Tab-separated table of C-alpha atoms in Angstrom:
chain	number	residue	atom	x	y	z
R	975	UNK	CA	-19.875	11.706	15.480
R	976	UNK	CA	-21.696	9.671	12.863
R	977	UNK	CA	-20.772	9.551	9.179
R	978	UNK	CA	-23.479	11.999	8.112
R	979	UNK	CA	-22.227	14.654	10.547
R	980	UNK	CA	-18.602	14.188	9.491
R	981	UNK	CA	-19.488	14.387	5.802
R	982	UNK	CA	-21.455	17.577	6.406
R	983	UNK	CA	-18.454	19.208	8.081
R	984	UNK	CA	-16.281	18.283	5.102
R	985	UNK	CA	-18.786	19.712	2.633
R	986	UNK	CA	-18.780	23.021	4.535
R	987	UNK	CA	-15.120	23.353	5.487
R	988	UNK	CA	-12.818	21.274	3.235
R	989	UNK	CA	-11.843	22.021	-0.373
R	990	UNK	CA	-13.318	19.363	-2.697
R	991	UNK	CA	-9.961	18.218	-4.092
R	992	UNK	CA	-10.574	14.483	-3.527
R	993	UNK	CA	-13.270	12.162	-4.891
R	994	UNK	CA	-13.818	10.605	-1.465
R	995	UNK	CA	-15.546	7.272	-0.965
R	996	UNK	CA	-18.687	7.235	1.189
R	997	UNK	CA	-16.773	5.880	4.178
R	998	UNK	CA	-15.103	7.429	7.229
R	999	UNK	CA	-12.397	5.315	8.826
R	1000	UNK	CA	-11.977	5.711	12.556
R	1001	UNK	CA	-9.282	3.207	13.546
R	1002	UNK	CA	-6.844	0.618	12.253
R	1003	UNK	CA	-5.048	-2.414	13.613
R	1004	UNK	CA	-2.645	-4.672	11.761
R	1005	UNK	CA	-3.806	-4.812	8.141
R	1006	UNK	CA	-7.421	-3.870	8.910
R	1007	UNK	CA	-9.442	-0.648	9.070
R	1008	UNK	CA	-12.794	0.045	10.752
R	1009	UNK	CA	-15.373	2.653	9.738
R	1010	UNK	CA	-17.883	4.677	11.742
R	1011	UNK	CA	-20.430	1.869	11.360
R	1012	UNK	CA	-18.070	-0.682	12.910
R	1013	UNK	CA	-17.417	-2.495	9.645
R	1014	UNK	CA	-13.966	-4.036	9.106
R	1015	UNK	CA	-11.983	-3.738	5.856
R	1016	UNK	CA	-8.859	-5.545	4.684
R	1017	UNK	CA	-6.477	-2.798	3.564
R	1018	UNK	CA	-4.544	-3.649	0.396
R	1019	UNK	CA	-3.702	-0.002	-0.257
R	1020	UNK	CA	-1.632	1.031	2.799
R	1021	UNK	CA	-2.899	4.588	2.411
R	1022	UNK	CA	-1.287	4.648	-1.074
R	1023	UNK	CA	1.825	2.845	0.118
R	1024	UNK	CA	2.330	4.848	3.312
R	1025	UNK	CA	1.321	2.429	6.075
R	1026	UNK	CA	4.056	-0.058	5.286
R	1027	UNK	CA	3.886	-1.683	8.726
R	1028	UNK	CA	0.092	-1.579	8.932
R	1029	UNK	CA	-1.724	0.126	11.779
R	1030	UNK	CA	-0.955	0.473	15.501
R	1031	UNK	CA	2.203	-1.628	15.377
R	1032	UNK	CA	3.339	-1.894	19.030
R	1033	UNK	CA	7.043	-1.250	18.320
R	1034	UNK	CA	6.197	1.835	16.267
R	1035	UNK	CA	3.752	3.119	18.893
R	1036	UNK	CA	6.399	2.816	21.608
R	1037	UNK	CA	9.056	4.576	19.498
R	1038	UNK	CA	6.718	7.468	18.672
R	1039	UNK	CA	5.449	7.767	22.257
R	1040	UNK	CA	8.947	7.731	23.745
R	1041	UNK	CA	10.222	10.360	21.303
R	1042	UNK	CA	7.120	12.556	21.716
R	1043	UNK	CA	7.793	12.614	25.447
R	1044	UNK	CA	11.325	13.914	24.797
R	1045	UNK	CA	11.373	16.160	21.711
R	1046	UNK	CA	8.938	16.485	18.791
R	1047	UNK	CA	10.505	19.304	16.785
R	1048	UNK	CA	13.531	21.552	16.820
R	1049	UNK	CA	15.012	23.741	14.104
R	1050	UNK	CA	17.328	22.094	11.600
R	1051	UNK	CA	19.906	24.659	12.702
R	1052	UNK	CA	20.641	22.170	15.504
R	1053	UNK	CA	21.601	18.495	15.654
R	1054	UNK	CA	19.300	15.730	16.877
R	1055	UNK	CA	20.085	12.075	17.476
R	1056	UNK	CA	17.180	10.428	15.565
R	1057	UNK	CA	17.912	12.339	12.356
R	1058	UNK	CA	21.582	11.409	12.373
R	1059	UNK	CA	20.976	7.735	13.088
R	1060	UNK	CA	18.209	7.435	10.468
R	1061	UNK	CA	20.363	9.139	7.821
R	1062	UNK	CA	23.257	6.815	8.616
R	1063	UNK	CA	21.022	3.774	8.300
R	1064	UNK	CA	19.528	4.915	4.989
R	1065	UNK	CA	23.036	5.433	3.602
R	1066	UNK	CA	23.991	1.892	4.582
R	1067	UNK	CA	20.818	0.368	3.140
R	1068	UNK	CA	21.077	2.291	-0.150
R	1069	UNK	CA	24.844	2.195	-0.632
R	1070	UNK	CA	24.813	5.987	-1.078
R	1071	UNK	CA	26.396	8.548	1.212
R	1072	UNK	CA	24.279	11.537	2.338
R	1073	UNK	CA	20.644	12.352	3.123
R	1074	UNK	CA	18.427	15.415	2.990
R	1075	UNK	CA	15.135	15.027	4.870
R	1076	UNK	CA	11.897	16.506	3.505
R	1077	UNK	CA	8.185	16.079	4.239
R	1078	UNK	CA	6.780	14.338	1.165
R	1079	UNK	CA	7.541	12.640	-2.114
R	1080	UNK	CA	6.842	15.720	-4.222
R	1081	UNK	CA	9.122	17.795	-2.016
R	1082	UNK	CA	11.804	15.106	-2.266
R	1083	UNK	CA	11.592	15.184	-6.059
R	1084	UNK	CA	11.806	18.988	-6.010
R	1085	UNK	CA	15.045	18.468	-4.087
R	1086	UNK	CA	16.341	16.166	-6.817
R	1087	UNK	CA	15.632	18.863	-9.407
R	1088	UNK	CA	17.560	21.492	-7.434
R	1089	UNK	CA	20.392	19.053	-6.778
R	1090	UNK	CA	20.754	18.229	-10.483
R	1091	UNK	CA	20.684	21.833	-11.644
R	1092	UNK	CA	23.120	23.007	-8.973
R	1093	UNK	CA	25.566	20.203	-9.877
R	1094	UNK	CA	25.310	21.180	-13.536
R	1095	UNK	CA	25.819	24.888	-12.805
R	1096	UNK	CA	28.890	24.102	-10.689
R	1097	UNK	CA	30.425	21.617	-13.142
R	1098	UNK	CA	29.577	23.375	-16.414
R	1099	UNK	CA	29.522	27.116	-15.635
R	1100	UNK	CA	28.086	29.226	-18.419
R	1101	UNK	CA	26.417	26.262	-20.147
R	1102	UNK	CA	22.645	25.820	-20.406
R	1103	UNK	CA	22.713	22.254	-19.073
R	1104	UNK	CA	19.513	22.407	-17.057
R	1105	UNK	CA	16.971	20.115	-18.778
R	1106	UNK	CA	15.826	17.015	-16.890
R	1107	UNK	CA	14.498	14.063	-18.885
R	1108	UNK	CA	11.593	11.973	-17.587
R	1109	UNK	CA	9.446	9.288	-19.187
R	1110	UNK	CA	6.025	9.467	-20.753
R	1111	UNK	CA	3.416	8.078	-18.326
R	1112	UNK	CA	5.649	8.963	-15.377
R	1113	UNK	CA	4.378	10.602	-12.201
R	1114	UNK	CA	6.610	12.689	-9.924
R	1115	UNK	CA	4.231	14.791	-7.817
R	1116	UNK	CA	1.627	17.552	-7.790
R	1117	UNK	CA	3.651	20.657	-6.968
R	1118	UNK	CA	4.058	22.957	-9.946
R	1119	UNK	CA	7.575	21.792	-10.786
R	1120	UNK	CA	6.926	18.073	-10.223
R	1121	UNK	CA	3.829	18.418	-12.419
R	1122	UNK	CA	6.160	19.617	-15.170
R	1123	UNK	CA	8.357	16.585	-14.543
R	1124	UNK	CA	5.349	14.258	-14.777
R	1125	UNK	CA	4.984	12.806	-18.270
R	1126	UNK	CA	1.172	12.726	-18.385
R	1127	UNK	CA	-0.738	15.529	-20.109
R	1128	UNK	CA	-3.860	14.847	-18.032
R	1129	UNK	CA	-2.072	16.204	-14.957
R	1130	UNK	CA	-0.925	19.354	-16.784
R	1131	UNK	CA	-4.404	20.550	-17.705
R	1132	UNK	CA	-5.431	23.837	-16.042
R	1133	UNK	CA	-1.936	24.630	-14.688
R	1134	UNK	CA	-0.096	26.146	-17.639
R	1135	UNK	CA	2.444	27.567	-17.958
R	1136	UNK	CA	4.390	24.808	-16.239
R	1137	UNK	CA	7.922	25.147	-14.911
R	1138	UNK	CA	10.313	24.939	-17.894
R	1139	UNK	CA	13.328	22.674	-18.140
R	1140	UNK	CA	11.818	19.195	-18.619
R	1141	UNK	CA	11.374	16.881	-21.587
R	1142	UNK	CA	9.594	13.532	-21.789
R	1143	UNK	CA	10.639	10.497	-23.839
R	1144	UNK	CA	8.999	7.080	-24.410
R	1145	UNK	CA	9.888	4.349	-21.948
R	1146	UNK	CA	12.158	1.662	-23.415
R	1147	UNK	CA	13.378	3.802	-26.334
R	1148	UNK	CA	17.074	4.401	-25.683
R	1149	UNK	CA	17.428	6.075	-29.117
R	1150	UNK	CA	15.045	8.814	-27.956
R	1151	UNK	CA	17.602	9.636	-25.253
R	1152	UNK	CA	20.666	9.339	-27.458
R	1153	UNK	CA	19.474	12.044	-29.865
R	1154	UNK	CA	18.971	14.663	-27.138
R	1155	UNK	CA	21.154	17.747	-27.187
R	1156	UNK	CA	23.748	19.258	-24.888
R	1157	UNK	CA	21.223	20.955	-22.585
R	1158	UNK	CA	20.537	17.774	-20.562
R	1159	UNK	CA	21.721	17.549	-16.957
R	1160	UNK	CA	19.848	14.494	-15.604
R	1161	UNK	CA	17.457	11.614	-16.277
R	1162	UNK	CA	14.788	10.918	-13.656
R	1163	UNK	CA	13.175	7.456	-13.623
R	1164	UNK	CA	10.592	5.583	-11.587
R	1165	UNK	CA	11.802	1.942	-11.583
R	1166	UNK	CA	8.125	0.993	-11.677
R	1167	UNK	CA	5.710	3.571	-13.061
R	1168	UNK	CA	3.151	3.572	-10.250
R	1169	UNK	CA	0.422	6.038	-11.191
R	1170	UNK	CA	1.078	5.201	-14.839
R	1171	UNK	CA	-0.224	1.656	-14.327
R	1172	UNK	CA	2.383	-0.236	-12.229
R	1173	UNK	CA	4.671	-0.788	-15.199
R	1174	UNK	CA	8.180	-2.069	-14.338
R	1175	UNK	CA	10.935	-0.623	-16.510
R	1176	UNK	CA	12.865	-3.312	-18.433
R	1177	UNK	CA	16.183	-4.110	-16.765
R	1178	UNK	CA	18.249	-3.768	-19.929
R	1179	UNK	CA	16.682	-0.375	-20.652
R	1180	UNK	CA	17.585	0.962	-17.194
R	1181	UNK	CA	21.129	-0.349	-17.550
R	1182	UNK	CA	21.412	1.296	-20.979
R	1183	UNK	CA	20.184	4.601	-19.507
R	1184	UNK	CA	22.772	4.294	-16.736
R	1185	UNK	CA	25.553	3.730	-19.283
R	1186	UNK	CA	24.461	6.737	-21.329
R	1187	UNK	CA	24.314	8.934	-18.228
R	1188	UNK	CA	27.842	7.904	-17.299
R	1189	UNK	CA	29.143	8.628	-20.822
R	1190	UNK	CA	27.603	12.104	-20.942
R	1191	UNK	CA	27.880	13.033	-17.255
R	1192	UNK	CA	24.126	13.229	-16.921
R	1193	UNK	CA	22.936	12.485	-13.412
R	1194	UNK	CA	20.922	9.282	-13.001
R	1195	UNK	CA	18.097	10.036	-10.559
R	1196	UNK	CA	15.595	7.511	-9.220
R	1197	UNK	CA	12.126	8.426	-7.942
R	1198	UNK	CA	11.514	5.716	-5.323
R	1199	UNK	CA	8.713	7.489	-3.491
R	1200	UNK	CA	6.434	4.498	-4.055
R	1201	UNK	CA	8.894	1.687	-4.833
R	1202	UNK	CA	11.358	2.362	-2.015
R	1203	UNK	CA	11.600	1.319	1.636
R	1204	UNK	CA	11.293	-2.430	0.896
R	1205	UNK	CA	8.059	-2.202	-1.141
R	1206	UNK	CA	9.508	-4.212	-4.035
R	1207	UNK	CA	11.465	-6.786	-2.016
R	1208	UNK	CA	14.735	-4.849	-1.734
R	1209	UNK	CA	15.323	-1.698	0.304
R	1210	UNK	CA	15.251	0.304	-2.929
R	1211	UNK	CA	14.017	-0.972	-6.266
R	1212	UNK	CA	17.088	0.293	-8.139
R	1213	UNK	CA	18.867	-2.566	-6.366
R	1214	UNK	CA	16.888	-4.960	-8.586
R	1215	UNK	CA	18.479	-3.370	-11.688
R	1216	UNK	CA	22.200	-3.649	-10.876
R	1217	UNK	CA	22.686	0.107	-11.253
R	1218	UNK	CA	23.734	2.767	-8.759
R	1219	UNK	CA	21.959	6.121	-9.194
R	1220	UNK	CA	23.568	9.432	-8.320
R	1221	UNK	CA	20.601	10.220	-6.075
R	1222	UNK	CA	17.260	8.696	-5.103
R	1223	UNK	CA	14.083	10.132	-3.598
R	1224	UNK	CA	12.025	8.340	-0.948
R	1225	UNK	CA	8.894	9.046	1.127
R	1226	UNK	CA	5.563	7.195	1.567
R	1227	UNK	CA	6.534	4.022	3.491
R	1228	UNK	CA	9.397	5.407	5.589
R	1229	UNK	CA	7.678	6.640	8.771
R	1230	UNK	CA	4.591	4.480	9.250
R	1231	UNK	CA	2.124	7.270	8.476
R	1232	UNK	CA	3.995	10.349	9.720
R	1233	UNK	CA	5.147	12.877	7.088
R	1234	UNK	CA	8.731	12.146	6.072
R	1235	UNK	CA	10.600	11.918	2.783
R	1236	UNK	CA	13.910	12.948	1.353
R	1237	UNK	CA	16.772	12.346	-1.012
R	1238	UNK	CA	19.836	10.138	-0.658
R	1239	UNK	CA	22.836	11.150	-2.763
R	1240	UNK	CA	26.102	9.479	-3.652
R	1241	UNK	CA	29.600	10.861	-3.146
R	1242	UNK	CA	29.428	12.862	-6.382
R	1243	UNK	CA	26.637	15.042	-4.984
R	1244	UNK	CA	27.052	14.995	-1.217
R	1245	UNK	CA	28.456	18.546	-1.040
R	1246	UNK	CA	26.453	20.091	-3.915
R	1247	UNK	CA	23.838	21.784	-1.718
R	1248	UNK	CA	25.592	23.811	0.961
R	1249	UNK	CA	24.157	25.959	3.808
R	1250	UNK	CA	21.333	28.220	2.692
R	1251	UNK	CA	20.800	26.521	-0.683
R	1252	UNK	CA	18.038	24.128	0.341
R	1253	UNK	CA	15.922	23.797	3.472
R	1254	UNK	CA	12.532	22.814	4.868
R	1255	UNK	CA	11.025	23.656	8.251
R	1256	UNK	CA	9.526	20.277	9.102
R	1257	UNK	CA	11.918	17.962	7.258
R	1258	UNK	CA	13.418	15.291	9.492
R	1259	UNK	CA	11.855	16.192	12.827
R	1260	UNK	CA	13.016	14.032	15.753
R	1261	UNK	CA	9.538	12.507	15.999
R	1262	UNK	CA	9.322	11.515	12.337
R	1263	UNK	CA	12.892	10.224	12.292
R	1264	UNK	CA	12.279	8.084	15.379
R	1265	UNK	CA	9.227	6.683	13.595
R	1266	UNK	CA	11.358	6.040	10.495
R	1267	UNK	CA	13.972	4.150	12.498
R	1268	UNK	CA	11.234	2.007	14.001
R	1269	UNK	CA	9.813	1.232	10.534
R	1270	UNK	CA	13.224	0.168	9.209
R	1271	UNK	CA	13.839	-2.032	12.257
R	1272	UNK	CA	10.459	-3.723	11.785
R	1273	UNK	CA	10.932	-4.191	8.038
R	1274	UNK	CA	14.376	-5.737	8.503
R	1275	UNK	CA	12.522	-8.765	9.881
R	1276	UNK	CA	10.176	-8.839	6.867
R	1277	UNK	CA	12.561	-8.054	4.010
R	1278	UNK	CA	13.538	-11.603	3.039
R	1279	UNK	CA	9.917	-12.680	2.575
R	1280	UNK	CA	8.385	-9.604	0.892
R	1281	UNK	CA	9.334	-10.770	-2.606
R	1282	UNK	CA	8.077	-14.273	-1.781
R	1283	UNK	CA	4.702	-13.026	-0.517
R	1284	UNK	CA	4.381	-10.655	-3.460
R	1285	UNK	CA	5.148	-13.472	-5.876
R	1286	UNK	CA	2.592	-15.664	-4.121
R	1287	UNK	CA	-0.097	-12.980	-4.434
R	1288	UNK	CA	0.673	-12.328	-8.107
R	1289	UNK	CA	0.823	-16.039	-8.985
R	1290	UNK	CA	-2.518	-16.690	-7.273
R	1291	UNK	CA	-4.143	-13.828	-9.188
R	1292	UNK	CA	-2.934	-15.418	-12.411
R	1293	UNK	CA	-3.971	-18.944	-11.373
R	1294	UNK	CA	-7.534	-17.840	-10.594
R	1295	UNK	CA	-7.924	-17.100	-14.320
R	1296	UNK	CA	-10.480	-14.349	-13.719
R	1297	UNK	CA	-11.970	-13.471	-17.124
R	1298	UNK	CA	-11.729	-9.681	-16.794
R	1299	UNK	CA	-8.006	-9.708	-15.850
R	1300	UNK	CA	-5.890	-9.201	-18.970
R	1301	UNK	CA	-2.477	-8.974	-17.288
R	1302	UNK	CA	-0.960	-9.102	-13.812
R	1303	UNK	CA	2.295	-7.224	-13.237
R	1304	UNK	CA	4.510	-5.679	-10.574
R	1305	UNK	CA	7.235	-6.642	-8.133
R	1306	UNK	CA	7.289	-7.398	-4.426
R	1307	UNK	CA	4.107	-6.118	-2.814
R	1308	UNK	CA	3.401	-3.595	-5.564
R	1309	UNK	CA	1.017	-5.459	-7.865
R	1310	UNK	CA	-1.531	-4.446	-10.495
R	1311	UNK	CA	-4.234	-6.353	-12.320
R	1312	UNK	CA	-5.003	-4.846	-15.717
R	1313	UNK	CA	-8.696	-5.413	-16.424
R	1314	UNK	CA	-11.061	-4.985	-19.364
R	1315	UNK	CA	-13.677	-3.380	-17.118
R	1316	UNK	CA	-13.906	0.037	-15.455
R	1317	UNK	CA	-11.241	-0.020	-12.701
R	1318	UNK	CA	-13.081	2.630	-10.668
R	1319	UNK	CA	-16.203	0.472	-10.661
R	1320	UNK	CA	-14.129	-2.576	-9.680
R	1321	UNK	CA	-12.496	-0.599	-6.867
R	1322	UNK	CA	-15.894	0.469	-5.521
R	1323	UNK	CA	-17.288	-3.076	-5.655
R	1324	UNK	CA	-14.232	-4.430	-3.832
R	1325	UNK	CA	-14.655	-1.717	-1.201
R	1326	UNK	CA	-18.306	-2.702	-0.746
R	1327	UNK	CA	-17.074	-6.279	-0.211
R	1328	UNK	CA	-14.655	-5.140	2.502
R	1329	UNK	CA	-11.374	-4.717	0.616
R	1330	UNK	CA	-9.521	-1.420	0.118
R	1331	UNK	CA	-7.456	-1.126	-3.063
R	1332	UNK	CA	-6.389	1.518	-5.598
R	1333	UNK	CA	-6.468	2.146	-9.314
R	1334	UNK	CA	-3.513	2.944	-11.583
R	1335	UNK	CA	-3.342	4.255	-15.116
R	1336	UNK	CA	-6.520	3.917	-17.169
R	1337	UNK	CA	-7.274	0.230	-16.709
R	1338	UNK	CA	-5.553	-1.278	-13.666
R	1339	UNK	CA	-6.440	-2.121	-10.080
R	1340	UNK	CA	-3.432	-1.571	-7.822
R	1341	UNK	CA	-2.559	-3.462	-4.646
R	1342	UNK	CA	-0.053	-2.018	-2.132
R	1343	UNK	CA	-0.698	-4.053	1.032
R	1344	UNK	CA	1.167	-3.421	4.274
R	1345	UNK	CA	4.542	-5.140	4.055
R	1346	UNK	CA	3.789	-7.073	7.245
R	1347	UNK	CA	0.772	-8.832	5.703
R	1348	UNK	CA	0.645	-12.622	6.128
R	1349	UNK	CA	-0.157	-15.240	3.484
R	1350	UNK	CA	-3.390	-15.975	5.329
R	1351	UNK	CA	-4.398	-12.316	5.076
R	1352	UNK	CA	-3.416	-12.266	1.403
R	1353	UNK	CA	-5.642	-15.319	0.903
R	1354	UNK	CA	-8.531	-13.410	2.485
R	1355	UNK	CA	-7.979	-10.656	-0.036
R	1356	UNK	CA	-7.670	-13.072	-2.953
R	1357	UNK	CA	-10.965	-14.673	-1.991
R	1358	UNK	CA	-12.739	-11.285	-2.068
R	1359	UNK	CA	-11.041	-10.334	-5.348
R	1360	UNK	CA	-12.089	-13.591	-6.992
R	1361	UNK	CA	-15.727	-13.298	-5.906
R	1362	UNK	CA	-16.036	-9.649	-6.943
R	1363	UNK	CA	-14.106	-9.640	-10.220
R	1364	UNK	CA	-15.780	-12.799	-11.509
R	1365	UNK	CA	-19.051	-10.860	-11.450
R	1366	UNK	CA	-17.759	-7.882	-13.448
């Protein structure tokens, strides 16, 4: 089918919930995508951080094929080998102790909410300790409850009344946390605010939050849907802060494009959700878990150089001294360029030049390249970025 035919089908049959670009991708290989017209694009978005090992990786293809030939899905009322092995590996990599598998980042964050409130109900029976604190400019998902957790009013519009039990405080202001009352059960943080503009939280602030949580027996929860699975140069970005959360959510980059997410909890919470208290039909299928194991095995070979390549990319962006770039920030291969031009317009011009990227916040272009990208491929992207942004 040609692009016109495909677009017509979408206009007739698909809800218009996305502002889609005028492109239909038909295949991918490595860090490149091809459209219906045969044009190649360098992908510095990874499908919003999902395709962490790029496209059509041979090891991943073999793992998925082999598992699909054996068992794709079975009820979670039974054991399967891939789920057990993947959970064990995630516990080792995170330093935590138990996993619940879900389908997506929003669903994983919903699990964190239930985990926190159940722990509070068990530990403080009769008390109204149910409020979860998040940060202004945070983003935690688009389900009704994760919308309430998200600290951006623009996402709340049209969906009132939101799920109660959340409050939002300014990032970096520890005093705004200290004055909160006795209804708090947890603090939920993104180590880097992704949708808010790729804004890393200051290390001392995160450590101060962790100390306060320990003093008051608030749970420290980390939303690592975008920052986790080696994106920021460590398996989880909380490992760059010298803190240990009570639980962490993950998704996006774990399964190479198949739907998988979940939560990893420490010893304090491992038995909080017993049989019948939380479940999901498609969470942790054998196929997705086999894909996840393959992704982790591939990224183990890349982990030591992700921070180096990310630093190289960020340093080069700064060195090019492009007039419209006000600030470059991020960690690992999660980088943003804050510009004094319309980021949507910049994104579209970069796409026309053969480079796929994202926006973040109100003024930033966001780059989330596949974690297997080479310096040569990063240089190709930098060359396009320089040529396009200099003309803005």
